[in-house]
mmCIF file with all atom_site columns, C-alpha atoms in Angstrom:
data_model
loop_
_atom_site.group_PDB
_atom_site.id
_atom_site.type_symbol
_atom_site.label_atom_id
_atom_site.label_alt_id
_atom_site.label_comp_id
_atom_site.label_asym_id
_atom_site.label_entity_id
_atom_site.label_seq_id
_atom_site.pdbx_PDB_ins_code
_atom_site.Cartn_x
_atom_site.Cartn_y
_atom_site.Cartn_z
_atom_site.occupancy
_atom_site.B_iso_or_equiv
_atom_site.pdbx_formal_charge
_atom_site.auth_seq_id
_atom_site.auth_comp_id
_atom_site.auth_asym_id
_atom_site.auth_atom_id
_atom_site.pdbx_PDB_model_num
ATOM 1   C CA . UNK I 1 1   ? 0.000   0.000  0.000   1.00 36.00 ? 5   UNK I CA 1
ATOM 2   C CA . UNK I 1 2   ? 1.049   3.760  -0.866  1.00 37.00 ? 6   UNK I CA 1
ATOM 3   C CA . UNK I 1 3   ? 2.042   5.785  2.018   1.00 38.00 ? 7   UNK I CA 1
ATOM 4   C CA . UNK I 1 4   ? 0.569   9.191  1.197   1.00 44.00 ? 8   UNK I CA 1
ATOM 5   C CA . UNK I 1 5   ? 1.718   12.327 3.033   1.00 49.00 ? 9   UNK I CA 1
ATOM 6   C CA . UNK I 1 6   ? -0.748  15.530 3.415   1.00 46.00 ? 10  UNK I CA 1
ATOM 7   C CA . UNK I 1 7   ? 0.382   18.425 4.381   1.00 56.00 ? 11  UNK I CA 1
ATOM 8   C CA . UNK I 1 8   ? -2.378  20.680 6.319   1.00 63.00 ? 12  UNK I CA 1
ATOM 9   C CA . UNK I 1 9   ? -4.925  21.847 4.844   1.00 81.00 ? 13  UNK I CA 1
ATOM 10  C CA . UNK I 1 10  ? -8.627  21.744 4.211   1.00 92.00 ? 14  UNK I CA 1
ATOM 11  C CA . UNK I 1 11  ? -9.843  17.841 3.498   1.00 92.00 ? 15  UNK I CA 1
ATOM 12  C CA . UNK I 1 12  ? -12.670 17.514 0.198   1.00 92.00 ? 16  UNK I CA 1
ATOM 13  C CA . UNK I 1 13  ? -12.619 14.101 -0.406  1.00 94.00 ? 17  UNK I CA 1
ATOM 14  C CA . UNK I 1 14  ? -9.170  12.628 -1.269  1.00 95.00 ? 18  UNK I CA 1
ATOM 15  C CA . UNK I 1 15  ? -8.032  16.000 -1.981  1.00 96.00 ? 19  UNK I CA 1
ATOM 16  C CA . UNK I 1 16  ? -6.282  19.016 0.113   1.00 95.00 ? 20  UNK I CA 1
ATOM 17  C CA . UNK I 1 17  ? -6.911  22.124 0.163   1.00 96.00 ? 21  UNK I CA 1
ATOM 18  C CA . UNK I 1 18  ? -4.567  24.845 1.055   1.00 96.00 ? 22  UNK I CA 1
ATOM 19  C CA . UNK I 1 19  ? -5.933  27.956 -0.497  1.00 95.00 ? 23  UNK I CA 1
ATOM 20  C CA . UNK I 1 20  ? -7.784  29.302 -3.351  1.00 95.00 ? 24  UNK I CA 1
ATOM 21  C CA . UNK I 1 21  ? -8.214  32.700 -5.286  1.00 96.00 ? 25  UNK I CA 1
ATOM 22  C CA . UNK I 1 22  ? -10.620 33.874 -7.729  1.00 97.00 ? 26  UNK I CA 1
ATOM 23  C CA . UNK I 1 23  ? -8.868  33.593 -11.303 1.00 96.00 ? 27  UNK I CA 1
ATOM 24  C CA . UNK I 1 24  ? -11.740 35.322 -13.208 1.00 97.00 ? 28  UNK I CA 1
ATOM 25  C CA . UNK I 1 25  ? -15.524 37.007 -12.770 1.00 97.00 ? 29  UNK I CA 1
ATOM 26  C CA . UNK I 1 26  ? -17.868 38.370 -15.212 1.00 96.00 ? 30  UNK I CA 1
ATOM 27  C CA . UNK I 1 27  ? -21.642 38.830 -14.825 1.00 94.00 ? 31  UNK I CA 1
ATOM 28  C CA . UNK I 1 28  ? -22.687 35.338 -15.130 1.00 94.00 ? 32  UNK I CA 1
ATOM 29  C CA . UNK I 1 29  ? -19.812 33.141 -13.722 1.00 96.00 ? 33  UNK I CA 1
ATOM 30  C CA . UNK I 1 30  ? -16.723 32.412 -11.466 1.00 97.00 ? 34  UNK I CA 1
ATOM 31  C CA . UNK I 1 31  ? -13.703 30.577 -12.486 1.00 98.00 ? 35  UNK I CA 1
ATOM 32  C CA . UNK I 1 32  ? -11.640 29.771 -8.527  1.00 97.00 ? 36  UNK I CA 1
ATOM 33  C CA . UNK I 1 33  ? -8.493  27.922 -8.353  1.00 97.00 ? 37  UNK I CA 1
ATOM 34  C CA . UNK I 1 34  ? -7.397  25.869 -5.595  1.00 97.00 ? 38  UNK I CA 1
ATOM 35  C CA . UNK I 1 35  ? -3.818  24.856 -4.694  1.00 97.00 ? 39  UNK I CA 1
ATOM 36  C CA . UNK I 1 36  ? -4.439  21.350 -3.770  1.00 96.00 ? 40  UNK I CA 1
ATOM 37  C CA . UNK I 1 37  ? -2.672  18.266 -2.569  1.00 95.00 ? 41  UNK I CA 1
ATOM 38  C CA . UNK I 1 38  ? -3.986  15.702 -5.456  1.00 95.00 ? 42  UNK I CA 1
ATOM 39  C CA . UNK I 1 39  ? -4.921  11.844 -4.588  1.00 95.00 ? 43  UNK I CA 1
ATOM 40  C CA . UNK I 1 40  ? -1.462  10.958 -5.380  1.00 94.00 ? 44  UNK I CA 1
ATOM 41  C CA . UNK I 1 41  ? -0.356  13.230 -2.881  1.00 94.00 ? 45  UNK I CA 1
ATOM 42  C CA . UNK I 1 42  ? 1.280   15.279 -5.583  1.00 96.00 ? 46  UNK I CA 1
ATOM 43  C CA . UNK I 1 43  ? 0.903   19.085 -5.480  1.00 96.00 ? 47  UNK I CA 1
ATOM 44  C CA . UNK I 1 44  ? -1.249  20.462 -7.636  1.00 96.00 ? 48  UNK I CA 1
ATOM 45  C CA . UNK I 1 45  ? -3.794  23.501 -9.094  1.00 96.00 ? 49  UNK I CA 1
ATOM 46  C CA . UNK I 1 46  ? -7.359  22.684 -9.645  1.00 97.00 ? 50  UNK I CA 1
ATOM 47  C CA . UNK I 1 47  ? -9.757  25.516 -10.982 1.00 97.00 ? 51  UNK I CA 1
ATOM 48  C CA . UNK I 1 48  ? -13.531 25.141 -11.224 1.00 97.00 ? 52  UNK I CA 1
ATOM 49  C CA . UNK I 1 49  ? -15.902 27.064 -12.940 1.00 97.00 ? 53  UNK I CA 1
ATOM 50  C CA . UNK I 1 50  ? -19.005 28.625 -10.820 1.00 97.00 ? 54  UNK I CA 1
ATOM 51  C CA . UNK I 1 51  ? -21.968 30.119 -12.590 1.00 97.00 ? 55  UNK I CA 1
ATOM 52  C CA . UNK I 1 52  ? -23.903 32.506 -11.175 1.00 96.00 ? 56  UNK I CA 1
ATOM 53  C CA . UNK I 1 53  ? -27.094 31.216 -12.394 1.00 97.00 ? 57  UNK I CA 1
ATOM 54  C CA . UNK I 1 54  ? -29.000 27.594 -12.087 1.00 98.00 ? 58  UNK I CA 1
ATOM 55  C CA . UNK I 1 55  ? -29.548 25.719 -15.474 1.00 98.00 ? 59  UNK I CA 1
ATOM 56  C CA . UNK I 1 56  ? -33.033 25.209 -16.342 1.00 98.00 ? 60  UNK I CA 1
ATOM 57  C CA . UNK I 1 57  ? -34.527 23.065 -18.556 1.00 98.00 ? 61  UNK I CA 1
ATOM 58  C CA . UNK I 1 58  ? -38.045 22.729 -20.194 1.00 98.00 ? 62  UNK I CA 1
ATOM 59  C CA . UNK I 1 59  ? -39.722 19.897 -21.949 1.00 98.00 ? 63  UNK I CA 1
ATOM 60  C CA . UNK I 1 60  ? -42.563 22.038 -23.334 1.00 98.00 ? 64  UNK I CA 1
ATOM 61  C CA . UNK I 1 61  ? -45.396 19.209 -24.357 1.00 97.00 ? 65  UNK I CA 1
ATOM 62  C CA . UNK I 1 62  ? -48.245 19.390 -26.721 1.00 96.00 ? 66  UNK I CA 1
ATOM 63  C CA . UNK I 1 63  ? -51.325 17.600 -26.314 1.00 94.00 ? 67  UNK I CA 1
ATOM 64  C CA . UNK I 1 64  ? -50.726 15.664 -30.214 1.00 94.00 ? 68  UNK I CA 1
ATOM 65  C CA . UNK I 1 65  ? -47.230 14.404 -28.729 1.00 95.00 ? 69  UNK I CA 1
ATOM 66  C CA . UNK I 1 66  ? -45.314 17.040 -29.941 1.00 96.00 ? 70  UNK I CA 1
ATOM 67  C CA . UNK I 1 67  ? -42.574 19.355 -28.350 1.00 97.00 ? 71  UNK I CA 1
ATOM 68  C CA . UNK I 1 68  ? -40.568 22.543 -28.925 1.00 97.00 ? 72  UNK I CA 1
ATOM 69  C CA . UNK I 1 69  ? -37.116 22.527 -29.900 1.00 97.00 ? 73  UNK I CA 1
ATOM 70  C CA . UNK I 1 70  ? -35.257 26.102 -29.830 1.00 96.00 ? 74  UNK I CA 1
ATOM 71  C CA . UNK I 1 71  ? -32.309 26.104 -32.258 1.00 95.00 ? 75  UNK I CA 1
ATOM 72  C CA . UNK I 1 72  ? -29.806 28.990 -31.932 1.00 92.00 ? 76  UNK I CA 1
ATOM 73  C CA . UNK I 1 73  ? -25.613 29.213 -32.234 1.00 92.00 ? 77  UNK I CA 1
ATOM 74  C CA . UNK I 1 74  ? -23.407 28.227 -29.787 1.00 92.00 ? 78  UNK I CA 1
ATOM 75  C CA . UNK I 1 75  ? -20.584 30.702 -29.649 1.00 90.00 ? 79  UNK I CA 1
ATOM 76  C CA . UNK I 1 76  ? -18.037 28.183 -27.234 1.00 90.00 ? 80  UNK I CA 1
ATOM 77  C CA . UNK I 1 77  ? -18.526 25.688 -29.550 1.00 91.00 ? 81  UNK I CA 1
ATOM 78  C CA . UNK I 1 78  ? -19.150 27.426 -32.790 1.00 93.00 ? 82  UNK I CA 1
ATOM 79  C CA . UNK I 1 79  ? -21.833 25.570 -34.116 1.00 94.00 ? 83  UNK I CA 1
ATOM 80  C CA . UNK I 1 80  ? -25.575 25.533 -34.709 1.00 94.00 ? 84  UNK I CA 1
ATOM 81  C CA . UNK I 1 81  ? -27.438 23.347 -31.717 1.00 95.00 ? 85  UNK I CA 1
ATOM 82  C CA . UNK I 1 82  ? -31.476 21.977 -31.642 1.00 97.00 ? 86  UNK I CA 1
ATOM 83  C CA . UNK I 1 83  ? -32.472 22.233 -28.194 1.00 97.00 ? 87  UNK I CA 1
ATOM 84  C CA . UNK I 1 84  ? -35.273 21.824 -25.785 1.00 98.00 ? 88  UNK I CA 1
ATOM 85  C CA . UNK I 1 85  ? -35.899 25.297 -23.511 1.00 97.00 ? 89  UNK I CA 1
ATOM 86  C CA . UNK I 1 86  ? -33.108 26.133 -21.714 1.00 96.00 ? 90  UNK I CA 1
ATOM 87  C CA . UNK I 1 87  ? -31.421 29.001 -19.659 1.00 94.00 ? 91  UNK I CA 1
ATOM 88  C CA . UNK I 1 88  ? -30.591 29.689 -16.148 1.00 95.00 ? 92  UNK I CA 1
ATOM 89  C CA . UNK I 1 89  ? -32.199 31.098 -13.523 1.00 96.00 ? 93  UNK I CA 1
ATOM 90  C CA . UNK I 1 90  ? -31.168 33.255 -10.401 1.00 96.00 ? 94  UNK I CA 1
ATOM 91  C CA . UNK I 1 91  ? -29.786 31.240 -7.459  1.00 94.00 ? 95  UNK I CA 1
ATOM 92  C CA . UNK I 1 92  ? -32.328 32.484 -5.008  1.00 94.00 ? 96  UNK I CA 1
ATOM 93  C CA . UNK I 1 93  ? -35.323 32.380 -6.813  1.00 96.00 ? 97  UNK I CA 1
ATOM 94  C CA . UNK I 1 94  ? -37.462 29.538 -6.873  1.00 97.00 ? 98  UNK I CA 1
ATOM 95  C CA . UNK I 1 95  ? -36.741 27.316 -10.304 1.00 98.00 ? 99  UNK I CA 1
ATOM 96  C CA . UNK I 1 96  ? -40.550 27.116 -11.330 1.00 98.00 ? 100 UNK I CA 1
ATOM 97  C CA . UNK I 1 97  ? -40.482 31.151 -11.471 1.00 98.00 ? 101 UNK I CA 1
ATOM 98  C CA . UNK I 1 98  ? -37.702 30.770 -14.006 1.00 98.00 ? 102 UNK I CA 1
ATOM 99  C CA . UNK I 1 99  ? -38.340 28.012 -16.023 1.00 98.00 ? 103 UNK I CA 1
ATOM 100 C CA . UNK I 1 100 ? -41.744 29.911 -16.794 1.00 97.00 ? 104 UNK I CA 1
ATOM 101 C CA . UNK I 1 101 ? -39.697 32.846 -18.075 1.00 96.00 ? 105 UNK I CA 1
ATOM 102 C CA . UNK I 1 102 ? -37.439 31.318 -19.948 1.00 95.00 ? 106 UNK I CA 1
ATOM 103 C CA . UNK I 1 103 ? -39.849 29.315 -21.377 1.00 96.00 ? 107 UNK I CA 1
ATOM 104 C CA . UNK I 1 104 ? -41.656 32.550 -22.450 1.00 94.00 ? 108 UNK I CA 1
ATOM 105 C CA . UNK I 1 105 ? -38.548 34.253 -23.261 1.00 92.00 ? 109 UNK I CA 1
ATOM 106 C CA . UNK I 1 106 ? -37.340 32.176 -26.095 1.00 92.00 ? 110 UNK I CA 1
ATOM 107 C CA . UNK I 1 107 ? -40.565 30.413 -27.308 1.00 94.00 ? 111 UNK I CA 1
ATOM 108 C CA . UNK I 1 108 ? -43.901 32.264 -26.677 1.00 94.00 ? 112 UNK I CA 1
ATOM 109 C CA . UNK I 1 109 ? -45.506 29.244 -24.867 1.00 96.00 ? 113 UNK I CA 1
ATOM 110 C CA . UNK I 1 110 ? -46.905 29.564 -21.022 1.00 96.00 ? 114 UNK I CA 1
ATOM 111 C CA . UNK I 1 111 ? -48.365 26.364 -19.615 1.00 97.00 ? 115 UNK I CA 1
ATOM 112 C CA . UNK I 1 112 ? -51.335 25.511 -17.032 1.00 98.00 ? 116 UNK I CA 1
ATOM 113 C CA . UNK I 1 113 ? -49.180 22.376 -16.007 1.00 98.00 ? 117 UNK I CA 1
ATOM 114 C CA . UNK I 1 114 ? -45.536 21.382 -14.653 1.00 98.00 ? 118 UNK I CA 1
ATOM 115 C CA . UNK I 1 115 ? -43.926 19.104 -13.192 1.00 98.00 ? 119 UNK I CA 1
ATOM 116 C CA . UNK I 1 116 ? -40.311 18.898 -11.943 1.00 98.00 ? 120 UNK I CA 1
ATOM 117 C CA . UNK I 1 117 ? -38.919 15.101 -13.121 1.00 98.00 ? 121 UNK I CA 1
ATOM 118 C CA . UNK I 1 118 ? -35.063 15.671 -13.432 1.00 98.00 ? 122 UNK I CA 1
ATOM 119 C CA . UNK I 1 119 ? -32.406 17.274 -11.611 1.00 98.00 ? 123 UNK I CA 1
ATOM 120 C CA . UNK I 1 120 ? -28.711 16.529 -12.820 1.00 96.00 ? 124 UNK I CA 1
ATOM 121 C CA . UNK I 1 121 ? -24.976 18.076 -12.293 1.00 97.00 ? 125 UNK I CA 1
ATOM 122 C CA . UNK I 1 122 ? -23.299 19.549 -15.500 1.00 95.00 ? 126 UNK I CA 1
ATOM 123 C CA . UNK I 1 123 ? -20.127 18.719 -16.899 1.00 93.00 ? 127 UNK I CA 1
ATOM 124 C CA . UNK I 1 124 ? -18.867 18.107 -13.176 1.00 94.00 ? 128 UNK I CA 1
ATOM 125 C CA . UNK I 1 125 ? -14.719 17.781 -13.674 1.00 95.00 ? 129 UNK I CA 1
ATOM 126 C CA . UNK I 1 126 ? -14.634 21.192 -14.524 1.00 96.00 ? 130 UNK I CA 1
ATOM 127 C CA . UNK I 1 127 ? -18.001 23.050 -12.815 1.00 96.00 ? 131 UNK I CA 1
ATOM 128 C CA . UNK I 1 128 ? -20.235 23.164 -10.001 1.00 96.00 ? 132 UNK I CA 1
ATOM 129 C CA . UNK I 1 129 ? -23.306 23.694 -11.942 1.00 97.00 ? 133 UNK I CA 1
ATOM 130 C CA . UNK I 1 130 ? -26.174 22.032 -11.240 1.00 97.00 ? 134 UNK I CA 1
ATOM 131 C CA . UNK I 1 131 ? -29.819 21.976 -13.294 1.00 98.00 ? 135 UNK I CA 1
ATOM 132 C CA . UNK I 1 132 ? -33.262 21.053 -12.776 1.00 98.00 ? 136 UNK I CA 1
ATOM 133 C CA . UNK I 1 133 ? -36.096 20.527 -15.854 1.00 98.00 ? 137 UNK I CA 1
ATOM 134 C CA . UNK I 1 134 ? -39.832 20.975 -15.566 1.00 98.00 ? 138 UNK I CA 1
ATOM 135 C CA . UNK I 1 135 ? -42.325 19.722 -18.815 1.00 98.00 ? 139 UNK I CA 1
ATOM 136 C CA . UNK I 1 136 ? -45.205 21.707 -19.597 1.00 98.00 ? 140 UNK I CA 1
ATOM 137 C CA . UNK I 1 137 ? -48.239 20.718 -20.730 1.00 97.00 ? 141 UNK I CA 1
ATOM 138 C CA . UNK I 1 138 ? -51.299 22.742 -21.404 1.00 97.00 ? 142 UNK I CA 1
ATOM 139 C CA . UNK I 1 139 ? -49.541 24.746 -23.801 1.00 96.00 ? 143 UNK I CA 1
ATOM 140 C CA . UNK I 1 140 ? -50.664 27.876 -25.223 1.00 94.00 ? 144 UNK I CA 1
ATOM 141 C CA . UNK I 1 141 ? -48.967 30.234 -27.570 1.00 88.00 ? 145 UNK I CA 1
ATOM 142 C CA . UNK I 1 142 ? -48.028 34.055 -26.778 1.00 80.00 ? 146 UNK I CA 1
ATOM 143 C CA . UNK I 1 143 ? -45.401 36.090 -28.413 1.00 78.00 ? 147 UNK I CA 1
ATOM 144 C CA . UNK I 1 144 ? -41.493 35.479 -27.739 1.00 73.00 ? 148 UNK I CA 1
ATOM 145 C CA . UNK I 1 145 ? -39.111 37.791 -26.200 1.00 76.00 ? 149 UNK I CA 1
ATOM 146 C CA . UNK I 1 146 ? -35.831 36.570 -26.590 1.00 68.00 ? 150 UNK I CA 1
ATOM 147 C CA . UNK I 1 147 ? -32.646 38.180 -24.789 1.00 67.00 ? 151 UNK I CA 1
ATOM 148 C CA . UNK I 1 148 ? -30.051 40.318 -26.982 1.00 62.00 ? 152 UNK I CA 1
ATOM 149 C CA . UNK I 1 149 ? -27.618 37.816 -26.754 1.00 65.00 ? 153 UNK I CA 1
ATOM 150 C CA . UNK I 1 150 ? -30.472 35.006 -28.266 1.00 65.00 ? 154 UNK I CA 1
ATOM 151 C CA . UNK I 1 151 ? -31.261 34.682 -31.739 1.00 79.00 ? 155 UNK I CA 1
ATOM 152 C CA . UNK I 1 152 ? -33.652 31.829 -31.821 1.00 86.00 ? 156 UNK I CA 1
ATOM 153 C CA . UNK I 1 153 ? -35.410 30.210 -34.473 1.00 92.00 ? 157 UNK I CA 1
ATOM 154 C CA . UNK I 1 154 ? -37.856 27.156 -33.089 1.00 94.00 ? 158 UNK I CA 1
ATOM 155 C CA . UNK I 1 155 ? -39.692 23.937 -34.920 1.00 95.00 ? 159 UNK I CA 1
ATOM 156 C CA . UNK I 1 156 ? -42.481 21.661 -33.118 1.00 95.00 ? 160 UNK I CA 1
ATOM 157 C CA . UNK I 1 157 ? -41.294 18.016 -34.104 1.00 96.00 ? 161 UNK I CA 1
ATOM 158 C CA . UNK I 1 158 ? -43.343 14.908 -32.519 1.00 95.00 ? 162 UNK I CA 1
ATOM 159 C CA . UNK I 1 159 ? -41.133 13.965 -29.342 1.00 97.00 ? 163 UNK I CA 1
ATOM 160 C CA . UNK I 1 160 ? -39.944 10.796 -31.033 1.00 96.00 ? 164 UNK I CA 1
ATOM 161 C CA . UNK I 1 161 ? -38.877 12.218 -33.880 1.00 96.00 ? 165 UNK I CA 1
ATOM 162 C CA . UNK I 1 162 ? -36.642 14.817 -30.838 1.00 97.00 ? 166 UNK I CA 1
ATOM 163 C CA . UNK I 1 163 ? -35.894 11.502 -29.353 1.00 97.00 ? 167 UNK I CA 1
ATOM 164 C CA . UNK I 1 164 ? -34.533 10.163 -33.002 1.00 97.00 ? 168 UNK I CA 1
ATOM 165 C CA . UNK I 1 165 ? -32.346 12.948 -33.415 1.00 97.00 ? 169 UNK I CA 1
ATOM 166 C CA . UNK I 1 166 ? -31.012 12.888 -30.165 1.00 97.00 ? 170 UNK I CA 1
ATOM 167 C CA . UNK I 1 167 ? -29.832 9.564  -30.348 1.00 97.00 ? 171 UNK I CA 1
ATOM 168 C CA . UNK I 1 168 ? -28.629 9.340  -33.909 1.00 97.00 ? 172 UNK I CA 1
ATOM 169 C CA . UNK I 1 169 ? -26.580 12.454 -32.808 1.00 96.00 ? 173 UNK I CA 1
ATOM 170 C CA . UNK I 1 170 ? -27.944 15.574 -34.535 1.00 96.00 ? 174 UNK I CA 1
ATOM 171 C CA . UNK I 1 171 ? -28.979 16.735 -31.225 1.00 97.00 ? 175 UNK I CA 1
ATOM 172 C CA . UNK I 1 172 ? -26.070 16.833 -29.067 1.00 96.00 ? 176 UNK I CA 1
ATOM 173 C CA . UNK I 1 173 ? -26.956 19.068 -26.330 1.00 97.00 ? 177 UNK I CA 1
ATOM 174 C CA . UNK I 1 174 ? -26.717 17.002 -23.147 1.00 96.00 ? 178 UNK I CA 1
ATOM 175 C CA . UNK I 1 175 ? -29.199 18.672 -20.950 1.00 98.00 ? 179 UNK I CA 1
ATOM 176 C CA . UNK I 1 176 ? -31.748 18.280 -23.762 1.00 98.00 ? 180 UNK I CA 1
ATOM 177 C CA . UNK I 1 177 ? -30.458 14.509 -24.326 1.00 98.00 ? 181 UNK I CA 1
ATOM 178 C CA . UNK I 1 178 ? -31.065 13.742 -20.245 1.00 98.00 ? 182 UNK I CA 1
ATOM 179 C CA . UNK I 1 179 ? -34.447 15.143 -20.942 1.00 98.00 ? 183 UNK I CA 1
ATOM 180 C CA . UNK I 1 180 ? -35.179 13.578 -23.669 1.00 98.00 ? 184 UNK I CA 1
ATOM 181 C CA . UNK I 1 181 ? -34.277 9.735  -22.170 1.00 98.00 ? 185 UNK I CA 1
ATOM 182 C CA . UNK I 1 182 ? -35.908 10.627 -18.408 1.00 98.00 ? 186 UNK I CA 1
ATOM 183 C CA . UNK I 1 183 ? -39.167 11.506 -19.881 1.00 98.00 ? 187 UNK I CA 1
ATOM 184 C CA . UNK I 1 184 ? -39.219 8.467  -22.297 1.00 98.00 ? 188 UNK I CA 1
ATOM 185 C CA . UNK I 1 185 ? -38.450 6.455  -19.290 1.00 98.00 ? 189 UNK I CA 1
ATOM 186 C CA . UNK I 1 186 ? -40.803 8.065  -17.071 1.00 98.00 ? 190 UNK I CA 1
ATOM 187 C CA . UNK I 1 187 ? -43.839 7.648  -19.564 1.00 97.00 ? 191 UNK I CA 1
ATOM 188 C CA . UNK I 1 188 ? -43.090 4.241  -20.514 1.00 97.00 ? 192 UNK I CA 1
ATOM 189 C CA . UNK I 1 189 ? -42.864 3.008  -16.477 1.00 97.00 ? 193 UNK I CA 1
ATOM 190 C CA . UNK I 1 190 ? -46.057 4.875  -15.367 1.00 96.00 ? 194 UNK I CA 1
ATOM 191 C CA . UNK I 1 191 ? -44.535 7.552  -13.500 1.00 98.00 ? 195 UNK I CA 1
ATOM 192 C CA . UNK I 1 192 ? -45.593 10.428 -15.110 1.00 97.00 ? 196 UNK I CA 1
ATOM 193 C CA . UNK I 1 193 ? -49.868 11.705 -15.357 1.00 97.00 ? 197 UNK I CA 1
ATOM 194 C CA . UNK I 1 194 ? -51.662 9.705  -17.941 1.00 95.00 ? 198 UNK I CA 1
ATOM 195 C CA . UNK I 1 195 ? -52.113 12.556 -20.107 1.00 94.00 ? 199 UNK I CA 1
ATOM 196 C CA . UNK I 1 196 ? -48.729 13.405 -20.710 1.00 96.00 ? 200 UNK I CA 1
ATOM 197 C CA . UNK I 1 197 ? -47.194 9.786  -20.980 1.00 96.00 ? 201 UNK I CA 1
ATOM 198 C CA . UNK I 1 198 ? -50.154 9.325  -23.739 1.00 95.00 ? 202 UNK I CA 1
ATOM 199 C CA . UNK I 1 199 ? -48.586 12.424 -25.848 1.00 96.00 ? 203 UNK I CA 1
ATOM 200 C CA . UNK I 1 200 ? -45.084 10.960 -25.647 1.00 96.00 ? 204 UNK I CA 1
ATOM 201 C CA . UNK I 1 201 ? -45.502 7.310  -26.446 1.00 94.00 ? 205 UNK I CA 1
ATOM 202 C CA . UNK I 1 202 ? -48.214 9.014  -29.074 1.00 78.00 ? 206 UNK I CA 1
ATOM 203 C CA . UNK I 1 203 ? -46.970 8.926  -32.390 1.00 58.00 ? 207 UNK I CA 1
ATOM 204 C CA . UNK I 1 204 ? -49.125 11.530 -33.993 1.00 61.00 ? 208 UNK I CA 1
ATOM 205 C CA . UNK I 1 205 ? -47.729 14.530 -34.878 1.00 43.00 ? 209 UNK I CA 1
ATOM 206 C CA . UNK I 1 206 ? -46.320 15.455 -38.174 1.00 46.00 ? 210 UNK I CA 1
ATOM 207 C CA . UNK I 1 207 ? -42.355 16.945 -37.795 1.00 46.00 ? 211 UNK I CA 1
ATOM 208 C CA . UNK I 1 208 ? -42.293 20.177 -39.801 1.00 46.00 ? 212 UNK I CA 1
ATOM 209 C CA . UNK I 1 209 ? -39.301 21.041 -41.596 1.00 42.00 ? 213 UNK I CA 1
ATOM 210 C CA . UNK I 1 210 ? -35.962 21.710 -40.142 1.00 44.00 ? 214 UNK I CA 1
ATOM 211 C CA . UNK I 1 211 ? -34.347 25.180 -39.505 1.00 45.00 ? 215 UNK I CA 1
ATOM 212 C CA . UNK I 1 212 ? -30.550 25.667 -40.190 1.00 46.00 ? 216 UNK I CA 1
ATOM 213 C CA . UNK I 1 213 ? -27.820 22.753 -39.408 1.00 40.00 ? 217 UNK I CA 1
#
């Protein structure tokens, strides 16, 4: 067995801490790094990247089985992405409140009906992010207000055919892929209300033509 020495330090997990500063700060994120003591009990730096925001996600639901995707360009990764709803959503306030508005935001829709089915961590090597995702139901259609920093275009696809493209690849967004795969799960194992595990596993619903790719 490895003898490992540790200096002192602050203990998170198999890792020691011994100070930290904050690298970098703009509106909407953090990036801290720690001098640590790694498992190996090598020295080491270790930066993670804080948001200020939560991520939110929303499977917006039709009652003929069909669902919203929101397709806009990705600057970090410099590419054109289909998406379900997504944004984040202040810290403090109360993740219903915001996946309402971002739902409006991008989209138009509002919805008489939610339910909160998935809560994940994002991309957690690197970030302390953490999401939760609502679907809508009850849909009804208003006008969008997207942010400056949003230019959206949107098509209404049947959720299998969202399901198709998500695992064939030309979705790749993972928060959209996680609920994509929960809510599949969740209608096909009864754990969802009866009328919105009908309008998944329903395969009406024509797909209407796709937007840029």
């Amino acid at each position: 067995m490895t003898s490992r020495k540790r200096r002192a330090g602050t203990e998170r997990g198999p890792w020691t801490v011994h100070g930290e500063k904050l690298a970098y700060q703009n509106p909407w994120m953090k990036v801290r790094e720690y001098d640590v003591t790694r498992p190996d009990g090598k020295p080491g730096l270790y930066g993670v990247m804080e948001p200020e925001n939560l991520a939110i996600g929303i499977l917006p639901l039709f009652a003929d089985g069909t669902v919203m995707l929101v397709g806009q360009y990705r600057f970090a990764l410099d590419c054109w992405s289909w998406e379900l709803p997504e944004g984040g959503g202040p810290l403090n306030e109360p993740p219903l409140d915001s996946a309402k508005r971002e739902l409006a935001e991008e989209t138009g829709l509002e919805a008489a009906n939610w339910l909160e089915f998935l809560q994940l961590d994002m991309s957690n090597s690197i970030t302390n992010e953490r999401a939760v995702a609502f679907i809508a139901w009850d849909i009804s259609q208003g006008e969008a207000e997207p942010e400056g920093t949003e230019d959206i275009e949107t098509r209404r696809v049947p959720f299998a055919a969202a399901l198709r493209e998500a695992m064939d690849g030309r979705i790749r967004d993972a928060f959209t892929l996680a609920m994509l795969l929960k809510a599949d799960y969740m209608a096909r194992h009864g754990e969802l209300p009866e009328a919105v595990s009908r309008a998944i596993l329903n395969p009406a619903g024509k797909e209407e033509p796709h937007g840029p790719s």
